[in-house]
CSV table of C-alpha atoms in Angstrom, one decimal:
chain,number,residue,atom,x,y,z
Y,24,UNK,CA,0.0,0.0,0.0
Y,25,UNK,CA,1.3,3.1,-1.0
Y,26,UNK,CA,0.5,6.9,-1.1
Y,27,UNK,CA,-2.0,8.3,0.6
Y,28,UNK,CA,-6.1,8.1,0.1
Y,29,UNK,CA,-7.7,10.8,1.0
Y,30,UNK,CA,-7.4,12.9,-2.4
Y,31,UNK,CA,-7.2,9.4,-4.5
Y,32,UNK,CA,-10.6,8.5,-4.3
Y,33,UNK,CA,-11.9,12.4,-4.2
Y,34,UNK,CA,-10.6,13.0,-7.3
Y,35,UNK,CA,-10.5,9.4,-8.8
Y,36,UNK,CA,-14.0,10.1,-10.9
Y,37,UNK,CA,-12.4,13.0,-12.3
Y,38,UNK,CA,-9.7,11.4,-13.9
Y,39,UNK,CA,-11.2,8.3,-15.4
Y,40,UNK,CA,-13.5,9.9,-18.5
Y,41,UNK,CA,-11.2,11.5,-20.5
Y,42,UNK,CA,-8.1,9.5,-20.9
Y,43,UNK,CA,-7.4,5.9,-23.3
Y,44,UNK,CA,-5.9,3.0,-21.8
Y,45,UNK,CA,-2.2,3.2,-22.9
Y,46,UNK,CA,-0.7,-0.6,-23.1
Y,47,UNK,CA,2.4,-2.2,-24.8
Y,48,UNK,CA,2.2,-5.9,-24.3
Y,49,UNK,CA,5.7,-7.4,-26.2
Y,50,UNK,CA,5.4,-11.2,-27.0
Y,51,UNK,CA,8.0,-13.0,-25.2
Y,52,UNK,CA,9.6,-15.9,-26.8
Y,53,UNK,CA,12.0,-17.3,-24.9
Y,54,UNK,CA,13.9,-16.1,-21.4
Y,55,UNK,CA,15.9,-13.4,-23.0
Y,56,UNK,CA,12.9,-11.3,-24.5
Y,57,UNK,CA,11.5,-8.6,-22.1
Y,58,UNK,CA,8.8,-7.6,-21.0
Y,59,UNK,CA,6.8,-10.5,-20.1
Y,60,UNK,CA,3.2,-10.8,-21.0
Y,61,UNK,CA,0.3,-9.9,-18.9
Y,62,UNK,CA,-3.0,-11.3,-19.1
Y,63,UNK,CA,-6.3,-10.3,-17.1
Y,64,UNK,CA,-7.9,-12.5,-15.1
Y,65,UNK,CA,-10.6,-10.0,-13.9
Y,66,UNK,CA,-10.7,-6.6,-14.2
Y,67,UNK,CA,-13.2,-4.9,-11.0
Y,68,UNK,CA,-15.1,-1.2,-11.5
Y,69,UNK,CA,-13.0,1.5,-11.5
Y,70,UNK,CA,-11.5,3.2,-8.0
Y,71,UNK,CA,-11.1,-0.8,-7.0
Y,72,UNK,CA,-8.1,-1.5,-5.1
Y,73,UNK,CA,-7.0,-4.8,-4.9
Y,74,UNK,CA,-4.4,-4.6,-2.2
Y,75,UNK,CA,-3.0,-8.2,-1.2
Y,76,UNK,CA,-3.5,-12.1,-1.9
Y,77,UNK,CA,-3.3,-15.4,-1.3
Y,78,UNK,CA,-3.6,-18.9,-2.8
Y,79,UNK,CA,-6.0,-21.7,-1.6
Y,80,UNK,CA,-5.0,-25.2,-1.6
Y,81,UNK,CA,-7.7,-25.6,-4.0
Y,82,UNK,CA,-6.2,-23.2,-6.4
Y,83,UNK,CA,-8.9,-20.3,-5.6
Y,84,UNK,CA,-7.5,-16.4,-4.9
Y,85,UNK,CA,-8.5,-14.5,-1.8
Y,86,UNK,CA,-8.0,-10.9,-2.5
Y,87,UNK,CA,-7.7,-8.3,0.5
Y,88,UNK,CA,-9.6,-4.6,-0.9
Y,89,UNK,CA,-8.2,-1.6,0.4
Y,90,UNK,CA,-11.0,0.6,-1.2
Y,91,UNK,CA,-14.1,-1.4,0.8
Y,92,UNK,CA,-13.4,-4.2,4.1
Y,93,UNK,CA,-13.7,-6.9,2.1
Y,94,UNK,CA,-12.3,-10.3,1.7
Y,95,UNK,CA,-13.6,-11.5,-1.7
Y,96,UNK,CA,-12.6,-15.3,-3.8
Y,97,UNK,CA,-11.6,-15.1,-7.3
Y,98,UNK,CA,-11.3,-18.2,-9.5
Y,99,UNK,CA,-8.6,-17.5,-11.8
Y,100,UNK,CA,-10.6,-19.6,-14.5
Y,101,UNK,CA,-13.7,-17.4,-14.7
Y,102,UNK,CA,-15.6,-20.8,-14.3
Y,103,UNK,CA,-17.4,-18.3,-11.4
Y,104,UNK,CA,-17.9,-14.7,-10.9
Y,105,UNK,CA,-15.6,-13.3,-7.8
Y,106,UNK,CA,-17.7,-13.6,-4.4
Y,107,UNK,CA,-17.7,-11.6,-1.2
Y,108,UNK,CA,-16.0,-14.1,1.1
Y,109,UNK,CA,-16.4,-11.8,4.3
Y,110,UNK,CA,-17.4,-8.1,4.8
Y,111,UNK,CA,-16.0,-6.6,7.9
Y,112,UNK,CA,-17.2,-3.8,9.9
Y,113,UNK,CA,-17.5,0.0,8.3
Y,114,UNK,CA,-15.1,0.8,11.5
Y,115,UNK,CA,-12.1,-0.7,9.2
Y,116,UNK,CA,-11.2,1.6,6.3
Y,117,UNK,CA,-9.9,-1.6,4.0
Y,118,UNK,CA,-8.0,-4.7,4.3
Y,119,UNK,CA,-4.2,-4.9,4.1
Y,120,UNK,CA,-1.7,-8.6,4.5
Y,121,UNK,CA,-3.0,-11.7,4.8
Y,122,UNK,CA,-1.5,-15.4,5.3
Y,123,UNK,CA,-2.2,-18.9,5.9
Y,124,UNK,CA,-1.2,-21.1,9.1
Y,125,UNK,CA,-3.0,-24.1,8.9
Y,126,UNK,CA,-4.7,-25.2,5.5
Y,127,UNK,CA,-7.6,-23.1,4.6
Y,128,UNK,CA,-7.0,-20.7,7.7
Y,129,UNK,CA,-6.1,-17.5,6.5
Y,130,UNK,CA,-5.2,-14.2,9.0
Y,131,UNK,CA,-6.1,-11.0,7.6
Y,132,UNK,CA,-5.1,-7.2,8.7
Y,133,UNK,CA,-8.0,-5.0,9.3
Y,134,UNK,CA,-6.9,-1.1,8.9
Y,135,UNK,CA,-8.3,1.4,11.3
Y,136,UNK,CA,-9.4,4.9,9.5
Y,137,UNK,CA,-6.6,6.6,8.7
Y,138,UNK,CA,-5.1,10.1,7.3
Y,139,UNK,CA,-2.4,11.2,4.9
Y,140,UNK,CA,0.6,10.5,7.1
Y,141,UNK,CA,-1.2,7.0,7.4
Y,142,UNK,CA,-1.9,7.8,11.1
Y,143,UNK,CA,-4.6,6.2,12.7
Y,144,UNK,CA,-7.7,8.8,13.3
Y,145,UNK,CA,-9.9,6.7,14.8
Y,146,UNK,CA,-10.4,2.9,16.3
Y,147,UNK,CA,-8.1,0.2,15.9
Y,148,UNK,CA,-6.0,-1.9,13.5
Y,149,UNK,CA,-7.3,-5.6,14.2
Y,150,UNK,CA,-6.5,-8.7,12.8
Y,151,UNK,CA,-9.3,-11.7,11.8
Y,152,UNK,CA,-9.2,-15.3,10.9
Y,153,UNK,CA,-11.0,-16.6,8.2
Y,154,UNK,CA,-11.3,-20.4,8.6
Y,155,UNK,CA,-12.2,-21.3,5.1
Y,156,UNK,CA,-12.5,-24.9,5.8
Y,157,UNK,CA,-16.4,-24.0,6.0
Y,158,UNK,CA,-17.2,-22.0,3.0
Y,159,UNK,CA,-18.8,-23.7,-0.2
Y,160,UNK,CA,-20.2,-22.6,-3.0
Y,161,UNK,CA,-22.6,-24.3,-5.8
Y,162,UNK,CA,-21.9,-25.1,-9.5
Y,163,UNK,CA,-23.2,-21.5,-10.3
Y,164,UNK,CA,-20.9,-19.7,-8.0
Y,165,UNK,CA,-23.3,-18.6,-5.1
Y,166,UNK,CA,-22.3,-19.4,-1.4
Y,167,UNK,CA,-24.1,-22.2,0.4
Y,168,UNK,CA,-21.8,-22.1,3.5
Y,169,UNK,CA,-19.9,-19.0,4.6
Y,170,UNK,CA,-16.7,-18.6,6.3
Y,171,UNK,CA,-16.0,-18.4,9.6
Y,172,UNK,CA,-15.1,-15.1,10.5
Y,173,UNK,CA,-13.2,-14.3,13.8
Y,174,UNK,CA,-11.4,-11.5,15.8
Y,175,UNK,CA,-8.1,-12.7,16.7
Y,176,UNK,CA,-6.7,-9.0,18.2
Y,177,UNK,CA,-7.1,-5.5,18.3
Y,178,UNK,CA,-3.4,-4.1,17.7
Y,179,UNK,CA,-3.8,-1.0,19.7
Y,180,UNK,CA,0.0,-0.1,19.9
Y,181,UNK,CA,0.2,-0.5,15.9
Y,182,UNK,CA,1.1,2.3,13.6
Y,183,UNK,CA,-0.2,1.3,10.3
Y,184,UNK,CA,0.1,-2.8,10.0
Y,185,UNK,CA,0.6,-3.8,6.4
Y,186,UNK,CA,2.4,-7.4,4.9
Y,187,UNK,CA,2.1,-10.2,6.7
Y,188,UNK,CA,3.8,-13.9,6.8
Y,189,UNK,CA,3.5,-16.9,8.8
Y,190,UNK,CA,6.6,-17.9,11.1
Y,191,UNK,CA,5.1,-20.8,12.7
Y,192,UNK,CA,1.4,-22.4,11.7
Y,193,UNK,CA,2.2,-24.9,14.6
Y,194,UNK,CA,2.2,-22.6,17.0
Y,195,UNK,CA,0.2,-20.2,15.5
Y,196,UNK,CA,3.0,-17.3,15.0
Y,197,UNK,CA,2.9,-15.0,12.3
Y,198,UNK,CA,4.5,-11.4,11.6
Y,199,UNK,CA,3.4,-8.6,10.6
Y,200,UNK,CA,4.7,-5.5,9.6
Y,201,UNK,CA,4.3,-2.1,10.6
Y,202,UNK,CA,4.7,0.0,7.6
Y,203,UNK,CA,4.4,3.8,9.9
Y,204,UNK,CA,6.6,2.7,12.9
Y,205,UNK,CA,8.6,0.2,11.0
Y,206,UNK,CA,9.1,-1.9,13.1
Y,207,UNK,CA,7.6,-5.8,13.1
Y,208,UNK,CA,4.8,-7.5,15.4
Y,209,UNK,CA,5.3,-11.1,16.7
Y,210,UNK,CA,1.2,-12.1,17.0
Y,211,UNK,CA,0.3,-15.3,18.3
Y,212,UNK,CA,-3.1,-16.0,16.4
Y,213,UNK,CA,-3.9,-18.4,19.0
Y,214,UNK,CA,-4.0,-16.1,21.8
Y,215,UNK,CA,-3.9,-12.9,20.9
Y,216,UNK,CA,-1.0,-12.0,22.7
Y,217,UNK,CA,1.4,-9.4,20.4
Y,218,UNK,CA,5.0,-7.8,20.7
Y,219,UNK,CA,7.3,-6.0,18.5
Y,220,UNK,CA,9.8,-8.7,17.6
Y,221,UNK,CA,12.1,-6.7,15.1
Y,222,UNK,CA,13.1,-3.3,14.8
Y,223,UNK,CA,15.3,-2.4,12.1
Y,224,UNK,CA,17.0,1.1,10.8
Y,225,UNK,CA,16.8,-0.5,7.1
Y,226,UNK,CA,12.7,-0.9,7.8
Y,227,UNK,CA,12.3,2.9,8.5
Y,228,UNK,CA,11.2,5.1,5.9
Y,229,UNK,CA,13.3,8.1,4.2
Y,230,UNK,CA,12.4,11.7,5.6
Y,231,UNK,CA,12.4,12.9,1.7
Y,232,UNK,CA,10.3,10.1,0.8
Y,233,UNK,CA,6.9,10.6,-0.8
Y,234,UNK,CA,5.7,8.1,1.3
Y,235,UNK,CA,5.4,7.7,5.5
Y,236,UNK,CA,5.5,3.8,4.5
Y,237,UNK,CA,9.0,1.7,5.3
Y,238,UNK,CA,8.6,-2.3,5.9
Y,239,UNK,CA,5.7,-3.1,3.7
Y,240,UNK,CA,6.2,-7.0,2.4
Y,241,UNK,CA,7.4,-9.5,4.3
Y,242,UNK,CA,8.4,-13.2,3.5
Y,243,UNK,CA,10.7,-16.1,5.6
Y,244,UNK,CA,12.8,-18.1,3.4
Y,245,UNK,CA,15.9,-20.3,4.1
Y,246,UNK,CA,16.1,-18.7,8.3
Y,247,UNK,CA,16.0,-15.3,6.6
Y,248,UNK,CA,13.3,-12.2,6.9
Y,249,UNK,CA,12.5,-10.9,3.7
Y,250,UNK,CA,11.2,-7.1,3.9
Y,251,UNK,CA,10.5,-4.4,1.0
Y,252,UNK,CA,10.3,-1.1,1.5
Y,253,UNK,CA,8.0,1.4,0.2
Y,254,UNK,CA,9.8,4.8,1.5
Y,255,UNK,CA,13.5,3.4,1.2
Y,256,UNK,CA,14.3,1.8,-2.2
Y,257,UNK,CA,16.0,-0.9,-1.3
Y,258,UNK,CA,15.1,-4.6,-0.4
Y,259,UNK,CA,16.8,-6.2,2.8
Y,260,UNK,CA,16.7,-9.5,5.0
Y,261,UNK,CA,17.8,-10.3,8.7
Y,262,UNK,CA,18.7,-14.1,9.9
Y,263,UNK,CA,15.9,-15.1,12.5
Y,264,UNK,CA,15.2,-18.3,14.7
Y,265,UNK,CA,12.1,-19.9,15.4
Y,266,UNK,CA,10.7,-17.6,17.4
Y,267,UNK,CA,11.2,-14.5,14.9
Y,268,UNK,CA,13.8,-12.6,17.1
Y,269,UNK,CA,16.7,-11.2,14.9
Y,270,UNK,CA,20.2,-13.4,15.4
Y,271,UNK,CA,22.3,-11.0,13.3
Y,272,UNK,CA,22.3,-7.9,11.5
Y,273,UNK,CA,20.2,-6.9,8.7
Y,274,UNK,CA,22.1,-6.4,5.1
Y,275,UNK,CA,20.5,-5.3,2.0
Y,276,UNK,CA,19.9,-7.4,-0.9
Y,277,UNK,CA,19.3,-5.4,-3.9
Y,278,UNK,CA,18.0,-1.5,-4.6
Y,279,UNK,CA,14.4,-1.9,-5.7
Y,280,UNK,CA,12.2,1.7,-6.1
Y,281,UNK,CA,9.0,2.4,-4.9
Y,282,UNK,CA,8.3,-1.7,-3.6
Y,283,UNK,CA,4.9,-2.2,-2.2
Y,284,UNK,CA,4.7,-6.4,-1.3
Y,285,UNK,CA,6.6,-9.1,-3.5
Y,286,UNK,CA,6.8,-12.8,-3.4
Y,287,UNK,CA,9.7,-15.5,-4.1
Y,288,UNK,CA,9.4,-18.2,-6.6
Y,289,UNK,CA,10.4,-21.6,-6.3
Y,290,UNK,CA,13.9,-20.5,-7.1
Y,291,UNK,CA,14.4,-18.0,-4.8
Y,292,UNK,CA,13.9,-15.3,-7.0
Y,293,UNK,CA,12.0,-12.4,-5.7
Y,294,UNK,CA,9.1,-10.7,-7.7
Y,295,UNK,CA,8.6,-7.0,-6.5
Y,296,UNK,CA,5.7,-5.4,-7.2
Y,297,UNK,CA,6.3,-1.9,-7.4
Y,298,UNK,CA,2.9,-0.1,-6.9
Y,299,UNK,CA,4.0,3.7,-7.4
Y,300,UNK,CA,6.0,3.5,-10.8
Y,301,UNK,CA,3.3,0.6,-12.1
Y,302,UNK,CA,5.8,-1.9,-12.7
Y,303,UNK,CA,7.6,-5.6,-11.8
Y,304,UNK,CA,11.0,-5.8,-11.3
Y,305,UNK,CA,12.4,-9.6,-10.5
Y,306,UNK,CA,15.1,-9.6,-8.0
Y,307,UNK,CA,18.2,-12.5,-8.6
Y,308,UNK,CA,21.8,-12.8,-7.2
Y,309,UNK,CA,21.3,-9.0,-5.9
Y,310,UNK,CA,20.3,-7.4,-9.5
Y,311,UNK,CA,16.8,-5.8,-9.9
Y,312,UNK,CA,15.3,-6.4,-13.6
Y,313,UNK,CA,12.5,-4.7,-14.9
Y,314,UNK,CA,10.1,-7.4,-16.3
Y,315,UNK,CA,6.4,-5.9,-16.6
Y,316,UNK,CA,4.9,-2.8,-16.6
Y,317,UNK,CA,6.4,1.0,-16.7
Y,318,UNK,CA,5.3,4.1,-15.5
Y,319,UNK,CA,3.8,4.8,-18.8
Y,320,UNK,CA,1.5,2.0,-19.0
Y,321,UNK,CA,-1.8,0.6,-17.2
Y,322,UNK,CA,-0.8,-2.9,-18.0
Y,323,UNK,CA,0.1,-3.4,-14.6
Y,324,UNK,CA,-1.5,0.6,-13.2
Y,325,UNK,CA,-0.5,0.3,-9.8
Y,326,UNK,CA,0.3,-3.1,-9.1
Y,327,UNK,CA,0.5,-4.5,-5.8
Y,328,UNK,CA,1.1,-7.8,-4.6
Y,329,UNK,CA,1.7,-11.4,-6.1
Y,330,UNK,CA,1.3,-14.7,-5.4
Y,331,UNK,CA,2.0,-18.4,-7.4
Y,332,UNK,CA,-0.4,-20.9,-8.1
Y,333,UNK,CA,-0.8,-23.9,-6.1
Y,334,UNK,CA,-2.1,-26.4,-8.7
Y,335,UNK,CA,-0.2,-28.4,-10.9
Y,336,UNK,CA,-1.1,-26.7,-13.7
Y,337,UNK,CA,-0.4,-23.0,-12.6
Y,338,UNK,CA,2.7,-23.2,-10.1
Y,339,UNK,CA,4.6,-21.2,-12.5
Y,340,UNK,CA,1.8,-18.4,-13.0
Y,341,UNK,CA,2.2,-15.1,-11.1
Y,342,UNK,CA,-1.0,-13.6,-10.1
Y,343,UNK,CA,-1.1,-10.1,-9.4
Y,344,UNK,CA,-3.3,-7.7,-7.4
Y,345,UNK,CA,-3.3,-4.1,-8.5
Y,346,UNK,CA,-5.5,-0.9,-7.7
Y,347,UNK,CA,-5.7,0.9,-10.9
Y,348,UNK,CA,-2.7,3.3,-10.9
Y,349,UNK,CA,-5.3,4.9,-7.8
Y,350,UNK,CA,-1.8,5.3,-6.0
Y,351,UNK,CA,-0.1,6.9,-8.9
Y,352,UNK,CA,-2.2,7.9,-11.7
Y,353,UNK,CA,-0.6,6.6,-15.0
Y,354,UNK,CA,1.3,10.1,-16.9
Y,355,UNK,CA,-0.3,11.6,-13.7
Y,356,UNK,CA,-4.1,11.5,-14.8
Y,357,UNK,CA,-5.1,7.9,-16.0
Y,358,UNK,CA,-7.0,5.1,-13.6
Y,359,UNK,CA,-8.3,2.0,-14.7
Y,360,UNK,CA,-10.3,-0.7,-12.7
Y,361,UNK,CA,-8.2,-2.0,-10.6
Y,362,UNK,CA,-7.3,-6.2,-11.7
Y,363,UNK,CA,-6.3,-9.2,-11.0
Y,364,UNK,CA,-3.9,-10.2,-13.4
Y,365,UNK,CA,-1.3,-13.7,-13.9
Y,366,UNK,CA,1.9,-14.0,-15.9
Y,367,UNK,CA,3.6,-17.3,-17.2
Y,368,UNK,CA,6.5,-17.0,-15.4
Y,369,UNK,CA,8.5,-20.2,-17.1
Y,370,UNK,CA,9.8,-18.5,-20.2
Y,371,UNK,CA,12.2,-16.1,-17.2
């Protein structure tokens, strides 16, 4: 999540009527040809913003909106039309990270209203589980058994939570991060107990940044914490131990600009979705490479978070959550519904 809201959606109408969709999609034949192609999966109304997402076992996307507190399911083969999975309280201005423990138990971050320094104005930043073990749905896509829905804390100490990964689904640990602060919370899902577990100068923000966002993604991988960040263009990791707490210094990976989240692939590379500049860069052996998208283009208009398939079929596709370049307008004035989207990911 980047930027700041208040004037996005004010003026969001505004800039929608007059302006074509730009797009440069390039064919890519083989591993050396740039930039990848991306497809649509679905494409929501306009001033939609997709803001984070995860993969169910069963191959199904759950799709966090920042716009709305929703929770919805998208099937990225159409066979259905996306469903609202949960819709939380108006008290929560959107929904932010969200991760799985067990299978088919997902965690979610509920944002508290908030103003252009992303500082809480009112209530409190809480965090749900969403058991989806219970929810069904019939050949024709409507629900005929909901989720189960439950308030796991209320994260009164929390600047603006954002990314969020699992440390331990045993235990019930996961960590979030605290884009304002940045710093990162410890929360045990199991009994709502929380504490700052990590705090970091390369998870702060810049003071000439345009943004009051540091740590934004976070991902464990190999005893390592992955973090982007949104105000300070580069992309770092710290060695942890079981219980999260830091058992060495942090170094930086690579420079990435303008990172909202990012996920790794199978092979360790890193795919940064970079929300501000509408593009994705892929991150391997310390050198960032632009592969999608450019600040000229609404192919990927302010694209935020990524996830791959779980199926056997799809464990190569990217699938992408974006907002519509409501951030950063495309060539300052151009918004588009915001999408999911997926890339084949093989030919790279």
């Amino acid at each position: 999540m980047q930027w700041s809201l208040r004037s996005i959606f004010a003026s969001a109408l505004v800039l929608l009527a007059a302006n074509p969709v730009i797009s440069c999609p390039v064919s890519v034949n083989n591993r050396d040809v740039l930039p990848l192609v991306v497809n649509t999966v679905y494409q929501f109304d306009n001033t939609t913003w997709n803001e984070n997402l995860a993969v169910r076992e069963n191959g199904k996307l759950l799709v966090t909106r920042l716009d709305t507190p929703i929770l919805m399911q998208v099937d990225p083969t159409n066979a259905v039309a996306p469903v609202t999975v949960a819709n939380f309280s108006s008290e929560y201005a959107g929904l932010l990270g969200i991760t799985e423990t067990l299978t088919d138990i997902f965690y979610v971050v509920a944002a508290a209203p908030f103003d252009d320094d992303f500082v809480k104005t009112s209530g409190v930043i809480s965090v749900f589980k969403v058991d989806m073990n219970t929810f069904n749905l019939n050949d024709s896509g409507a629900i005929t058994s909901a989720a189960e829905v439950t308030k796991v804390a209320d994260i009164s100490t929390a600047g603006f939570l954002n990314g969020m990964t699992t440390l331990n689904d045993v235990l019930g640990y996961v960590l979030i991060a605290d884009s304002y602060n940045g710093v990162v919370y410890r929360l045990d899902v199991y009994t709502g107990n929380y504490t700052i577990i990590i705090d970091d100068d390369n998870m702060k923000y810049l003071s000439d940044s345009i943004t009051n966002l540091g740590v934004n993604g976070l991902k464990i991988r190999d005893s390592y914490l992955y973090w982007s960040n949104s105000g300070n263009p580069i992309f770092c990791r710290i060695p942890i131990n079981d219980l999260g707490e830091a058992t060495g210094a942090s170094e930086v990976v690579a420079a990435v600009d303008s990172a909202d989240d990012f996920v790794f692939r199978a092979d360790g590379t890193a795919w940064m979705a970079q929300n501000q500049i509408e593009s994705l860069s892929v991150v391997k052996d310390g050198v960032t490479t632009l592969v999608a998208g450019n600040s000229y283009s609404t192919i990927l208009a302010g694209v935020t978070a990524g996830a791959f398939g779980r199926l056997s079929t799809d464990s190569n596709i990217l699938y992408l959550t974006t907002n519509g370049g409501l951030a950063i307008p495309v060539n300052g004035t151009i918004v588009v519904g915001g999408e999911i989207a997926s890339i084949d990911t093989s030919v790279y």
